[in-house]
Tab-separated table of C-alpha atoms in Angstrom:
chain	number	residue	atom	x	y	z
A	274	MET	CA	106.619	119.127	86.046
A	275	LYS	CA	106.576	120.602	89.729
A	276	GLN	CA	104.696	123.773	88.596
A	277	PHE	CA	102.170	121.619	86.902
A	278	PHE	CA	101.392	119.839	90.035
A	279	ASP	CA	101.576	123.298	91.926
A	280	PHE	CA	98.481	124.291	89.849
A	281	PHE	CA	96.910	120.895	89.456
A	282	PRO	CA	94.150	121.196	92.122
A	283	VAL	CA	93.238	124.568	91.113
A	284	GLY	CA	92.882	123.653	87.447
A	285	LEU	CA	90.777	120.759	88.224
A	286	PHE	CA	88.615	122.968	90.371
A	287	VAL	CA	88.083	125.499	87.446
A	288	VAL	CA	87.356	122.822	85.232
A	289	ALA	CA	84.891	121.178	87.544
A	290	TYR	CA	83.121	124.328	88.127
A	291	PHE	CA	82.708	125.417	84.696
A	292	THR	CA	81.424	122.022	83.430
A	293	SER	CA	79.005	121.885	86.279
A	294	LYS	CA	78.371	125.335	87.669
A	295	ASP	CA	78.393	123.553	91.006
A	296	MET	CA	80.650	124.996	93.577
A	297	ILE	CA	80.216	122.157	96.121
A	298	LEU	CA	81.102	119.640	93.239
A	299	ALA	CA	83.991	121.608	92.408
A	300	THR	CA	85.102	121.815	95.895
A	301	LYS	CA	84.991	117.993	96.258
A	302	VAL	CA	87.234	117.945	93.177
A	303	LEU	CA	89.690	120.398	94.718
A	304	MET	CA	89.729	118.202	97.669
A	305	ALA	CA	90.507	114.972	95.887
A	306	ALA	CA	93.069	116.759	93.782
A	307	SER	CA	94.744	118.148	96.701
A	308	VAL	CA	95.068	114.430	98.342
A	309	ILE	CA	96.507	113.367	95.085
A	310	GLN	CA	98.961	116.097	94.880
A	311	ILE	CA	100.222	115.312	98.336
A	312	ALA	CA	100.495	111.572	97.463
A	313	VAL	CA	102.322	112.302	94.094
A	314	PHE	CA	104.826	114.595	95.925
A	315	TRP	CA	105.316	111.944	98.679
A	316	ILE	CA	105.839	109.200	96.038
A	317	TRP	CA	108.197	111.273	94.059
A	318	LYS	CA	110.259	113.026	96.605
A	319	ARG	CA	109.564	111.105	99.833
A	320	THR	CA	108.766	114.470	101.317
A	321	VAL	CA	105.886	117.272	101.438
A	322	GLU	CA	106.691	120.780	101.021
A	323	LYS	CA	105.328	122.839	104.130
A	324	LEU	CA	103.446	125.122	101.610
A	325	HIS	CA	101.548	122.204	100.283
A	326	LEU	CA	101.033	120.734	103.338
A	327	GLY	CA	99.589	123.910	104.859
A	328	THR	CA	97.645	124.545	101.729
A	329	PHE	CA	96.248	120.891	101.967
A	330	VAL	CA	95.128	121.678	105.569
A	331	VAL	CA	93.266	124.798	104.766
A	332	VAL	CA	91.747	123.044	101.603
A	333	VAL	CA	90.406	120.298	103.884
A	334	ILE	CA	89.049	122.613	106.648
A	335	MET	CA	87.448	125.064	104.276
A	336	GLY	CA	86.508	122.668	101.766
A	337	SER	CA	84.587	120.487	104.399
A	338	LEU	CA	82.885	123.532	105.832
A	339	THR	CA	81.752	124.361	102.150
A	340	ILE	CA	80.384	120.731	101.756
A	341	PHE	CA	78.949	120.080	104.911
A	342	LEU	CA	77.231	123.436	105.492
A	343	ASP	CA	76.475	123.517	101.652
A	344	ASN	CA	77.767	127.255	101.376
A	345	PRO	CA	80.653	128.085	99.024
A	346	ILE	CA	81.866	131.159	101.004
A	347	PHE	CA	84.187	128.980	102.917
A	348	ILE	CA	86.039	127.825	99.619
A	349	ILE	CA	86.052	131.504	98.461
A	350	TRP	CA	87.840	132.467	101.724
A	351	LYS	CA	90.496	129.792	101.255
A	352	PRO	CA	92.880	131.696	99.090
A	353	SER	CA	92.760	134.622	101.271
A	354	ILE	CA	93.488	132.554	104.446
A	355	ILE	CA	96.377	130.856	102.768
A	356	ASN	CA	97.801	134.188	101.472
A	357	TRP	CA	97.564	135.900	104.810
A	358	SER	CA	99.022	132.816	106.554
A	359	ILE	CA	102.040	133.156	104.344
A	360	ALA	CA	102.220	136.836	104.970
A	361	THR	CA	102.136	135.946	108.822
A	362	ALA	CA	104.906	133.465	108.422
A	363	PHE	CA	107.158	135.742	106.724
A	364	LEU	CA	106.464	138.667	109.194
A	365	VAL	CA	107.045	136.368	112.140
A	366	SER	CA	110.193	134.991	110.591
A	367	LEU	CA	111.388	138.491	110.189
A	368	LEU	CA	110.644	139.518	113.801
A	369	ILE	CA	112.581	136.346	115.285
A	370	ARG	CA	115.350	136.925	112.740
A	371	LYS	CA	114.955	133.863	110.717
A	372	ASN	CA	114.031	135.657	107.380
A	373	LEU	CA	111.969	133.122	105.326
A	374	VAL	CA	112.504	135.240	102.262
A	375	ARG	CA	116.091	134.958	102.501
A	376	LYS	CA	115.986	131.236	103.094
A	377	ALA	CA	113.603	130.716	99.900
A	378	VAL	CA	115.816	132.760	97.762
A	379	GLU	CA	118.982	131.016	98.932
A	380	GLY	CA	117.294	127.617	98.645
A	381	PHE	CA	116.162	128.437	95.049
A	382	LEU	CA	119.748	129.412	94.083
A	383	LYS	CA	121.157	126.186	95.281
A	384	GLN	CA	119.660	124.689	92.221
A	385	ALA	CA	122.118	126.872	90.053
A	386	PRO	CA	125.491	126.191	91.853
A	387	HIS	CA	127.165	128.282	89.173
A	388	LEU	CA	125.421	131.465	90.533
A	389	SER	CA	126.219	133.362	93.827
A	390	LEU	CA	124.076	135.953	95.647
A	391	LYS	CA	125.709	138.687	97.539
A	392	MET	CA	122.903	140.958	98.768
A	393	PRO	CA	123.828	143.739	101.512
A	394	GLU	CA	122.320	142.300	104.820
A	395	GLU	CA	120.239	145.365	105.185
A	396	LYS	CA	118.369	144.738	102.144
A	397	TRP	CA	116.789	141.543	103.163
A	398	ALA	CA	114.329	143.041	105.844
A	399	PRO	CA	112.858	145.403	103.503
A	400	LEU	CA	112.581	142.658	100.692
A	401	CYS	CA	110.701	140.444	103.274
A	402	ILE	CA	108.352	143.315	103.906
A	403	VAL	CA	107.688	143.505	100.213
A	404	TRP	CA	106.543	139.935	100.323
A	405	VAL	CA	104.408	140.382	103.360
A	406	LEU	CA	102.633	143.271	101.817
A	407	PHE	CA	102.380	141.368	98.588
A	408	PHE	CA	100.602	138.267	100.097
A	409	ILE	CA	98.324	140.479	102.243
A	410	LEU	CA	97.236	142.220	99.182
A	411	LEU	CA	96.554	138.906	97.371
A	412	GLY	CA	94.238	137.865	100.159
A	413	CYS	CA	92.305	141.062	99.827
A	414	ILE	CA	92.239	141.094	95.895
A	415	ASN	CA	90.528	137.492	96.347
A	416	LEU	CA	87.684	138.885	98.250
A	417	PHE	CA	87.533	142.004	96.300
A	418	VAL	CA	87.116	140.069	93.011
A	419	TYR	CA	84.493	137.770	94.379
A	420	PHE	CA	82.352	140.303	96.133
A	421	THR	CA	82.525	142.900	93.336
A	422	TYR	CA	82.226	140.545	90.100
A	423	GLY	CA	80.660	137.393	91.363
A	424	GLN	CA	81.478	133.707	91.400
A	425	ASP	CA	81.879	132.893	87.658
A	426	PHE	CA	84.400	135.735	87.439
A	427	TRP	CA	85.974	134.787	90.632
A	428	VAL	CA	86.508	131.294	89.467
A	429	THR	CA	88.371	132.343	86.329
A	430	PHE	CA	90.408	134.949	88.148
A	431	LYS	CA	91.545	132.327	90.605
A	432	LEU	CA	93.366	130.452	87.985
A	433	VAL	CA	94.334	133.191	85.345
A	434	GLY	CA	94.314	136.414	87.351
A	435	PHE	CA	96.287	135.065	90.288
A	436	THR	CA	98.770	133.200	87.960
A	437	ILE	CA	99.526	136.433	86.030
A	438	ILE	CA	99.896	138.455	89.398
A	439	ASN	CA	102.190	135.979	90.836
A	440	MET	CA	104.340	135.749	87.624
A	441	VAL	CA	104.588	139.588	87.532
A	442	PHE	CA	105.753	139.704	91.221
A	443	PHE	CA	108.273	136.959	90.916
A	444	VAL	CA	109.692	138.296	87.726
A	445	GLY	CA	109.857	141.805	89.422
A	446	GLN	CA	111.673	139.797	92.388
A	447	PHE	CA	114.210	138.189	90.112
A	448	ILE	CA	115.073	141.494	88.328
A	449	TYR	CA	115.481	143.142	91.538
A	450	LEU	CA	117.799	140.515	93.004
A	451	SER	CA	119.661	139.922	89.656
A	452	ARG	CA	121.755	142.918	90.643
A	453	TYR	CA	123.163	141.022	93.412
A	454	ILE	CA	123.684	137.846	91.478
A	455	THR	CA	126.992	136.881	89.863
A	456	GLU	CA	128.144	133.925	87.984
A	457	ILE	CA	130.888	131.888	89.595
A	458	GLU	CA	133.930	131.519	87.385
A	459	PRO	CA	134.855	127.752	87.036
A	460	ASP	CA	138.383	126.990	88.718
A	461	THR	CA	140.744	126.530	85.610
A	462	ASN	CA	143.994	126.488	87.828
A	463	GLN	CA	143.299	122.631	88.856
A	464	GLU	CA	145.844	120.247	87.838
A	465	PRO	CA	144.506	117.743	85.257
A	466	GLN	CA	144.183	114.398	87.074
A	467	GLY	CA	145.547	111.415	85.191
């Protein structure tokens, strides 16, 4: 269900754009959907993820500029700004020795307590650099697609293309990490209680 809400604003943005061919209207829909997304997460979890909050701030700023200046270029830059901000956060975390990629991976694995990750310490920094480069590349791809193929193609690519690129990247990351993931054997030596 969480994955649905992660893509909820972008999905509505795409639907609004292709039903109206109006980027300003689609931006208003994106902003409203982002407010709903934040509200639902707050009601559901009593917290808002930092990534959602950061994305929301960029959506509000770039969306407001798009609407008030009647120029879609600001909302088109939004994915690049978000991806480059994520890349910057990962790079800074590496420089201050608080590797956010490691925290993200270990946090994800906490949802599967039967799995254990034992990756050599020297592998974490290069992995973080890969994530930094990936998010920088995503930001560049966003602008390349818009300026090369135009607005209609860009809107479709924003939903479909970026989803596929992200899936391929994260499946690749899982395959890479899987060599360091082992299953924890349940402790069968415990005395039965009774």
